[in-house]
Coordinates of C-alpha atoms and ligand atoms in Angstrom, one line a residue:
M1 CA -39.4 4.8 -23.1
D2 CA -42.6 3.8 -21.3
F3 CA -44.1 6.3 -18.9
N4 CA -46.8 3.9 -17.6
M5 CA -45.8 4.3 -14.0
P6 CA -45.5 1.3 -11.7
E7 CA -48.3 1.0 -9.1
D8 CA -46.1 2.1 -6.2
V9 CA -45.2 5.3 -8.0
E10 CA -48.9 6.1 -8.6
I11 CA -49.6 5.3 -4.9
M12 CA -46.9 7.7 -3.9
R13 CA -48.4 10.4 -6.2
T14 CA -51.8 9.9 -4.7
T15 CA -50.4 10.1 -1.1
I16 CA -48.6 13.3 -1.9
K17 CA -51.6 14.8 -3.6
K18 CA -53.7 14.2 -0.5
F19 CA -51.0 15.6 1.8
V20 CA -50.8 18.8 -0.4
E21 CA -54.6 19.2 -0.4
K22 CA -55.2 18.4 3.3
D23 CA -52.2 19.7 5.1
L24 CA -50.0 22.0 2.9
E25 CA -52.3 24.1 0.7
P26 CA -54.5 25.3 3.7
I27 CA -51.4 26.9 5.3
S28 CA -49.6 28.0 2.2
Q29 CA -50.6 31.7 2.7
Q30 CA -49.7 31.5 6.4
V31 CA -46.3 30.1 5.6
E32 CA -45.8 33.0 3.1
E33 CA -46.7 35.6 5.6
E34 CA -44.9 34.1 8.6
A35 CA -41.9 33.1 6.5
R36 CA -41.6 29.7 8.3
I37 CA -43.1 26.2 8.1
P38 CA -44.9 25.2 11.3
D39 CA -43.1 22.5 13.3
E40 CA -46.1 20.2 13.2
I41 CA -46.0 20.2 9.4
V42 CA -42.2 19.4 9.4
Q43 CA -43.1 16.5 11.7
K44 CA -45.8 15.3 9.3
M45 CA -43.2 15.4 6.5
R46 CA -40.9 13.3 8.7
D47 CA -43.8 10.8 9.4
L48 CA -44.4 10.4 5.6
G49 CA -40.7 9.7 5.1
L50 CA -40.2 12.7 2.8
F51 CA -36.8 13.6 4.2
G52 CA -35.5 10.3 2.9
L53 CA -37.1 10.1 -0.5
A54 CA -34.0 9.4 -2.4
I55 CA -31.9 7.9 0.3
P56 CA -31.7 4.1 0.0
E57 CA -33.7 1.9 2.4
K58 CA -30.4 0.5 3.7
Y59 CA -29.7 4.0 5.2
G60 CA -33.3 4.5 6.5
G61 CA -34.8 6.3 3.4
L62 CA -37.6 5.3 1.0
G63 CA -35.1 4.5 -1.8
L64 CA -37.4 5.9 -4.5
S65 CA -36.4 5.8 -8.1
T66 CA -35.6 9.1 -9.8
I67 CA -38.9 9.1 -11.6
A68 CA -40.9 8.5 -8.4
E69 CA -39.0 11.3 -6.7
I70 CA -39.6 13.7 -9.6
I71 CA -43.3 12.9 -9.4
V72 CA -43.3 13.7 -5.6
Y73 CA -41.7 17.0 -6.3
E74 CA -44.1 17.7 -9.2
E75 CA -47.0 17.2 -6.8
I76 CA -45.6 19.0 -3.8
T77 CA -44.8 22.2 -5.8
K78 CA -48.4 22.7 -6.7
T79 CA -48.5 24.6 -3.4
N80 CA -46.0 26.9 -1.7
A81 CA -42.6 26.1 -3.1
C82 CA -40.8 26.3 0.3
F83 CA -42.3 22.9 1.4
R84 CA -40.3 21.2 -1.4
S85 CA -37.3 23.3 -0.7
R86 CA -37.2 22.1 3.0
I87 CA -37.2 18.4 2.1
G88 CA -35.6 18.5 -1.3
T89 CA -32.5 20.5 -0.3
S90 CA -31.9 18.2 2.6
N91 CA -32.2 14.7 1.0
G92 CA -31.0 16.2 -2.4
I93 CA -28.1 18.5 -2.8
G94 CA -27.5 18.7 0.9
S95 CA -26.6 15.1 1.5
I96 CA -26.5 13.2 -1.8
G97 CA -22.8 13.9 -2.2
I98 CA -22.3 11.7 0.9
Y99 CA -24.3 8.9 -0.8
Y100 CA -22.4 9.3 -4.1
D101 CA -18.8 9.6 -2.8
G102 CA -18.8 9.1 1.0
T103 CA -17.2 6.3 2.8
E104 CA -19.4 3.5 4.1
E105 CA -18.8 4.9 7.6
Q106 CA -19.9 8.4 6.6
K107 CA -23.0 7.0 4.9
K108 CA -24.0 5.0 8.0
K109 CA -23.3 7.9 10.3
Y110 CA -25.1 10.7 8.5
L111 CA -27.7 9.4 6.0
P112 CA -30.1 7.8 8.5
R113 CA -30.3 11.0 10.4
V114 CA -31.1 13.0 7.3
A115 CA -33.6 10.3 6.1
S116 CA -35.5 10.4 9.4
G117 CA -35.6 14.2 9.3
E118 CA -33.8 14.4 12.6
W119 CA -31.1 16.4 10.8
S120 CA -31.5 18.7 7.8
A121 CA -28.8 19.1 5.3
A122 CA -27.6 22.0 3.1
F123 CA -25.2 22.4 0.2
A124 CA -22.5 25.0 0.7
L125 CA -20.9 25.8 -2.7
S126 CA -21.8 29.4 -3.6
E127 CA -19.7 32.4 -2.5
P128 CA -19.8 36.1 -3.5
E129 CA -17.1 35.5 -6.1
A130 CA -18.3 32.0 -7.1
G131 CA -21.8 31.8 -8.4
S132 CA -21.9 30.6 -11.9
D133 CA -18.1 30.2 -11.8
A134 CA -18.4 27.6 -9.1
A135 CA -14.7 26.6 -9.3
N136 CA -13.7 30.1 -8.3
I137 CA -14.5 29.5 -4.6
K138 CA -12.1 31.2 -2.1
T139 CA -12.9 29.2 1.1
T140 CA -9.8 27.3 2.0
A141 CA -9.1 24.2 4.1
E142 CA -5.7 23.4 5.4
L143 CA -4.6 20.2 7.0
D144 CA -3.2 20.7 10.5
G145 CA -2.3 17.4 12.1
D146 CA -5.5 15.4 12.7
H147 CA -7.9 18.1 11.6
W148 CA -8.7 20.6 8.8
V149 CA -8.9 24.3 9.4
L150 CA -11.5 26.1 7.2
N151 CA -11.6 29.8 6.5
G152 CA -14.0 31.8 4.3
M153 CA -17.7 32.3 3.8
K154 CA -20.5 30.9 1.8
H155 CA -23.7 32.7 0.8
F156 CA -27.2 32.1 -0.5
I157 CA -27.3 28.8 1.3
T158 CA -30.8 27.3 1.4
N159 CA -31.7 25.6 4.7
G160 CA -28.7 27.5 6.2
D161 CA -30.5 28.2 9.5
C162 CA -32.2 24.8 10.0
A163 CA -29.5 22.4 8.8
H164 CA -27.3 20.3 11.0
L165 CA -25.1 19.0 8.2
F166 CA -23.4 21.0 5.5
T167 CA -21.8 19.5 2.4
T168 CA -19.1 22.2 2.0
L169 CA -16.7 22.8 -0.8
A170 CA -13.3 24.3 -0.1
V171 CA -10.0 24.8 -1.8
T172 CA -7.3 22.5 -0.5
G173 CA -4.5 23.2 -3.0
K174 CA -3.6 24.1 -6.6
K175 CA -3.5 21.8 -9.6
E176 CA -0.6 21.9 -12.1
S177 CA -2.9 23.7 -14.5
G178 CA -3.1 26.5 -12.0
R179 CA -6.8 25.8 -11.2
S180 CA -7.9 25.3 -7.6
E181 CA -8.0 21.8 -6.2
I182 CA -11.4 21.5 -4.4
T183 CA -12.4 19.1 -1.7
A184 CA -15.9 18.3 -0.3
F185 CA -16.3 18.3 3.5
I186 CA -19.0 17.3 5.9
I187 CA -19.5 20.1 8.4
E188 CA -21.7 19.7 11.4
K189 CA -23.6 22.6 13.1
G190 CA -21.7 23.5 16.3
M191 CA -18.2 22.7 15.0
P192 CA -15.7 25.2 16.5
G193 CA -15.3 28.3 14.3
F194 CA -18.4 27.7 12.3
S195 CA -21.4 30.0 12.5
I196 CA -24.5 31.1 10.6
G197 CA -24.3 34.7 9.1
K198 CA -26.8 37.1 7.7
K199 CA -30.3 35.8 6.9
E200 CA -31.3 37.0 3.4
K201 CA -34.5 38.8 2.6
K202 CA -35.8 37.4 -0.7
M203 CA -38.2 38.2 -3.5
G204 CA -39.9 34.8 -3.1
L205 CA -39.6 31.4 -1.3
K206 CA -40.3 33.4 1.9
G207 CA -40.7 30.3 4.0
S208 CA -37.3 28.9 3.0
E209 CA -34.3 30.1 4.9
T210 CA -31.3 31.5 3.0
T211 CA -28.2 32.4 4.9
Q212 CA -24.5 33.0 4.9
L213 CA -22.2 30.5 6.5
L214 CA -19.0 31.8 8.2
F215 CA -15.8 29.7 8.7
D216 CA -13.3 31.4 11.0
D217 CA -10.5 28.9 11.8
C218 CA -13.3 26.3 11.7
I219 CA -11.8 23.0 13.0
I220 CA -13.2 19.8 11.5
P221 CA -11.9 16.2 12.0
K222 CA -9.6 14.8 9.3
E223 CA -12.1 12.1 8.5
N224 CA -14.8 14.6 7.4
V225 CA -13.5 14.7 3.9
I226 CA -16.3 13.2 1.8
G227 CA -14.9 9.9 0.6
G228 CA -11.8 10.1 2.9
D229 CA -8.2 10.8 1.8
A230 CA -8.7 9.2 -1.7
M231 CA -11.2 12.0 -2.5
I232 CA -9.0 15.0 -1.5
G233 CA -9.1 17.3 -4.5
Q234 CA -12.1 15.5 -6.1
G235 CA -14.8 17.6 -4.5
F236 CA -15.7 19.6 -7.6
K237 CA -16.7 16.5 -9.5
T238 CA -18.8 15.4 -6.5
A239 CA -20.5 18.9 -6.6
M240 CA -21.1 18.7 -10.3
R241 CA -22.7 15.2 -10.0
V242 CA -24.8 16.5 -7.1
L243 CA -26.0 19.4 -9.4
D244 CA -26.9 17.0 -12.3
K245 CA -29.5 15.4 -10.1
G246 CA -30.5 18.7 -8.5
R247 CA -31.2 20.2 -11.9
L248 CA -33.8 17.5 -12.6
T249 CA -35.4 18.3 -9.3
M250 CA -35.6 22.0 -10.3
G251 CA -37.3 21.0 -13.5
A252 CA -39.9 19.1 -11.5
C253 CA -40.6 22.1 -9.3
A254 CA -41.1 24.3 -12.3
L255 CA -43.4 21.6 -13.8
G256 CA -45.5 21.3 -10.7
A257 CA -45.9 25.1 -10.4
S258 CA -46.8 25.4 -14.1
Q259 CA -49.4 22.7 -13.9
K260 CA -51.0 24.3 -10.9
L261 CA -51.1 27.7 -12.6
L262 CA -52.7 26.2 -15.7
D263 CA -55.3 24.5 -13.6
M264 CA -56.1 27.8 -11.9
C265 CA -56.3 29.6 -15.2
V266 CA -58.7 27.0 -16.7
D267 CA -61.0 27.3 -13.7
Y268 CA -60.8 31.1 -13.8
A269 CA -61.4 31.2 -17.5
K270 CA -64.6 29.2 -17.0
Q271 CA -66.1 31.3 -14.2
R272 CA -64.8 34.9 -14.9
V273 CA -67.5 36.6 -17.0
Q274 CA -66.7 39.7 -19.1
F275 CA -68.7 41.1 -22.1
G276 CA -71.5 38.7 -21.0
K277 CA -69.6 35.4 -21.3
P278 CA -66.8 33.4 -19.6
I279 CA -63.4 34.8 -20.7
G280 CA -62.5 31.2 -21.7
Q281 CA -64.7 31.7 -24.8
F282 CA -62.4 34.4 -26.1
Q283 CA -59.8 33.2 -28.6
M284 CA -57.0 35.2 -27.1
I285 CA -57.5 33.5 -23.7
Q286 CA -57.9 30.1 -25.4
A287 CA -54.6 30.6 -27.2
M288 CA -52.8 31.3 -24.0
L289 CA -54.3 28.2 -22.3
A290 CA -53.4 26.1 -25.3
D291 CA -49.8 27.3 -25.4
M292 CA -49.4 26.7 -21.6
A293 CA -50.8 23.2 -21.9
T294 CA -48.6 22.4 -24.9
E295 CA -45.4 23.6 -23.2
I296 CA -46.3 21.6 -20.0
Y297 CA -46.8 18.5 -22.1
A298 CA -43.3 18.9 -23.7
G299 CA -41.6 19.8 -20.4
R300 CA -43.1 16.7 -18.7
Q301 CA -41.9 14.4 -21.4
M302 CA -38.4 15.8 -21.2
L303 CA -38.2 15.5 -17.5
Y304 CA -39.7 12.0 -17.2
H305 CA -37.4 10.9 -20.0
A306 CA -34.3 12.3 -18.3
A307 CA -35.4 10.8 -14.9
C308 CA -35.9 7.3 -16.5
M309 CA -32.4 7.6 -18.1
R310 CA -30.9 8.2 -14.7
D311 CA -32.8 5.2 -13.4
E312 CA -31.2 3.1 -16.2
G313 CA -27.8 4.3 -14.9
R314 CA -27.1 6.5 -17.8
K315 CA -25.3 9.8 -17.7
I316 CA -27.7 12.7 -17.7
T317 CA -25.6 15.8 -17.5
R318 CA -26.9 17.2 -20.9
E319 CA -30.5 16.0 -20.5
A320 CA -30.7 17.3 -16.9
S321 CA -29.6 20.7 -18.1
M322 CA -32.0 20.6 -21.0
A323 CA -34.9 19.6 -18.8
K324 CA -34.0 22.3 -16.2
L325 CA -33.6 25.0 -18.9
F326 CA -36.8 24.2 -20.7
C327 CA -39.1 23.6 -17.6
T328 CA -37.8 26.6 -15.6
E329 CA -38.1 29.0 -18.6
M330 CA -41.5 27.6 -19.3
A331 CA -42.6 28.2 -15.8
S332 CA -41.7 31.9 -16.0
R333 CA -43.7 32.2 -19.3
I334 CA -46.6 30.4 -17.8
A335 CA -46.6 32.5 -14.6
D336 CA -46.6 35.6 -16.7
K337 CA -49.6 34.4 -18.8
A338 CA -51.4 33.3 -15.6
I339 CA -51.2 36.8 -14.2
Q340 CA -52.5 38.1 -17.5
I341 CA -55.4 35.7 -17.6
H342 CA -56.4 36.6 -14.0
G343 CA -56.0 40.3 -14.8
G344 CA -56.1 42.6 -11.7
M345 CA -56.8 39.6 -9.4
G346 CA -53.6 38.0 -10.6
Y347 CA -51.7 40.9 -9.1
M348 CA -53.4 40.7 -5.7
K349 CA -52.1 38.7 -2.8
E350 CA -55.6 37.3 -2.3
L351 CA -54.7 34.7 -4.9
P352 CA -51.5 32.7 -5.0
V353 CA -50.7 33.5 -8.6
E354 CA -48.4 36.4 -7.7
M355 CA -46.6 34.1 -5.2
F356 CA -45.9 31.5 -7.9
Y357 CA -44.8 34.3 -10.3
R358 CA -42.1 35.4 -7.8
D359 CA -41.2 31.9 -6.7
V360 CA -40.7 30.4 -10.2
R361 CA -38.3 33.2 -11.1
L362 CA -35.7 31.7 -8.8
Y363 CA -35.7 28.4 -10.7
R364 CA -34.0 30.1 -13.7
I365 CA -31.2 31.1 -11.3
Y366 CA -30.4 28.6 -8.6
E367 CA -28.7 25.2 -9.2
G368 CA -27.3 26.8 -12.3
T369 CA -28.7 29.7 -14.3
S370 CA -30.3 29.2 -17.7
E371 CA -27.1 30.6 -19.2
I372 CA -25.0 27.9 -17.4
Q373 CA -27.4 25.2 -18.6
R374 CA -27.0 26.4 -22.2
M375 CA -23.2 26.4 -21.7
I376 CA -23.3 22.8 -20.4
I377 CA -25.5 21.6 -23.3
A378 CA -23.4 23.4 -25.9
R379 CA -20.1 22.1 -24.5
D380 CA -21.5 18.6 -24.6
L381 CA -22.6 19.0 -28.2
L382 CA -19.2 20.4 -29.2
K383 CA -16.9 18.1 -27.3
D384 CA -14.7 15.6 -29.2
Ligands
COS401 N1 -20.2 15.3 -13.6 C1 -18.9 14.9 -13.2 N2 -17.8 15.6 -13.4 C2 -18.0 16.8 -14.0 C3 -19.2 17.3 -14.4 C4 -20.4 16.5 -14.1 N3 -21.6 16.9 -14.5 N4 -19.1 18.6 -14.9 C5 -17.8 18.9 -14.8 N5 -17.1 17.8 -14.3 C6 -15.6 17.7 -14.1 C7 -14.9 17.9 -15.5 O1 -14.8 16.6 -16.1 C8 -13.6 18.4 -15.0 O2 -12.8 17.3 -14.6 P1 -11.2 17.3 -14.9 O3 -10.6 18.3 -14.1 O4 -10.8 15.9 -14.5 O5 -11.0 17.5 -16.4 C9 -13.9 19.2 -13.8 O6 -15.2 18.7 -13.3 C10 -14.0 20.7 -14.1 O7 -15.0 20.8 -15.1 P2 -15.1 22.1 -16.1 O8 -13.7 22.3 -16.7 O9 -16.2 21.9 -17.0 O10 -15.3 23.3 -15.0 P3 -15.7 24.8 -15.2 O11 -15.0 25.6 -14.2 O12 -15.6 25.2 -16.7 O13 -17.3 24.9 -14.8 C11 -19.6 24.6 -14.9 C12 -18.2 24.0 -15.2 C13 -19.9 25.9 -15.6 C14 -20.6 23.5 -15.4 C15 -19.8 24.7 -13.3 O14 -19.0 25.8 -12.8 C16 -21.2 25.0 -12.9 O15 -22.0 24.1 -12.9 N6 -21.6 26.3 -12.6 C17 -22.9 26.6 -12.0 C18 -22.8 26.4 -10.6 C19 -24.2 26.3 -10.0 O16 -25.1 25.6 -10.4 N7 -24.4 27.0 -8.9 C20 -25.6 26.9 -8.2 C21 -25.2 26.9 -6.7 S1 -25.6 25.5 -5.9 S2 -27.5 25.7 -5.5

């Protein structure tokens, strides 16, 4: 596979780099402290088309290839991770299920709003009893004449507070095997019986909202099943396909953060003097830098390779899990070394190293823990 990027991908990379340097990085600390992204920055993201990265041009998006999208996320996660979370959740797991399996009518109705950034989207799968065991959700949806009635709750929902559209998974029956039959719905903010619950206080990603969603006899039109009647009971597969792609994105976030940390460490190792010389001249520091760079090189190859496979229309379930597993575990190792290289300064809020350390920890958990990625990889290896 050839990683010589087409010119338009490189132009995109340069545009995002400039946006990060000029607009995002200067307010990274402010966003961390205020736990919100200023409206004018969200507007700039809209103006750049970032809310429609992966959405086809036909529906108002930029229609980027997977590899181009991965590169955008790699660049944008070199600063505060919540900027990526705001856009990536919306045009990624929040709405991509509609693109995959929605009816043409649903695509035309919802995707342009998401692509323009007028509406944000969220993905509502997780529940207190259904984290890794995603099929164990308890939220139910019952058909009552011309509408569905949803009851239950979701938690740990990224973009919960700012989203207008929620791709929501609910149980609509039981299969012969005894397992739940799961259907994917489009829920709009303001639908009767739907409300936003508790806002979570988190270890990191402070500028990204994480909330509960409450469904109390929530009434939604019959036509809001993603894909229409033919897709009733098929929602779990939609969710799994959504997560395949999401896992590549997580890998890209981990890669961007890792590269940024390495760059900071190299700079610091050149200028921090101890025992009369820059610490970069000590072999123990050199070994850490060399290991970081080597892992990043490996992680980038895996991720770009999996992205190119997806662009070729190939199934990427195993490769996406491998890339997520490797890159996210790598990011934690690298963040740990980055604190060590920066010593006491690495532990201080004056530098962003400790923020990265906290933020990258989440990547090993959300959109499937490392343990779930290993399970998916092993199942694929062992299947008939
Ligand atoms: N693409 C398409 N279909 C898929 C799929 C994929 N990647 N993965 C599974 N499926 C299908 C299976 O083929 C199966 O179909 P049939 O019923 O027709 O046989 C169905 O979905 C159920 O699959 P499976 O039996 O593997 O389901 P499990 O309950 O064992 O769970 C895992 C599978 C563990 C992979 C799933 O629960 C999971 O991904 N958990 C982590 C959830 C997660 O990432 N949460 C993060 C919250 S969202 S930010």
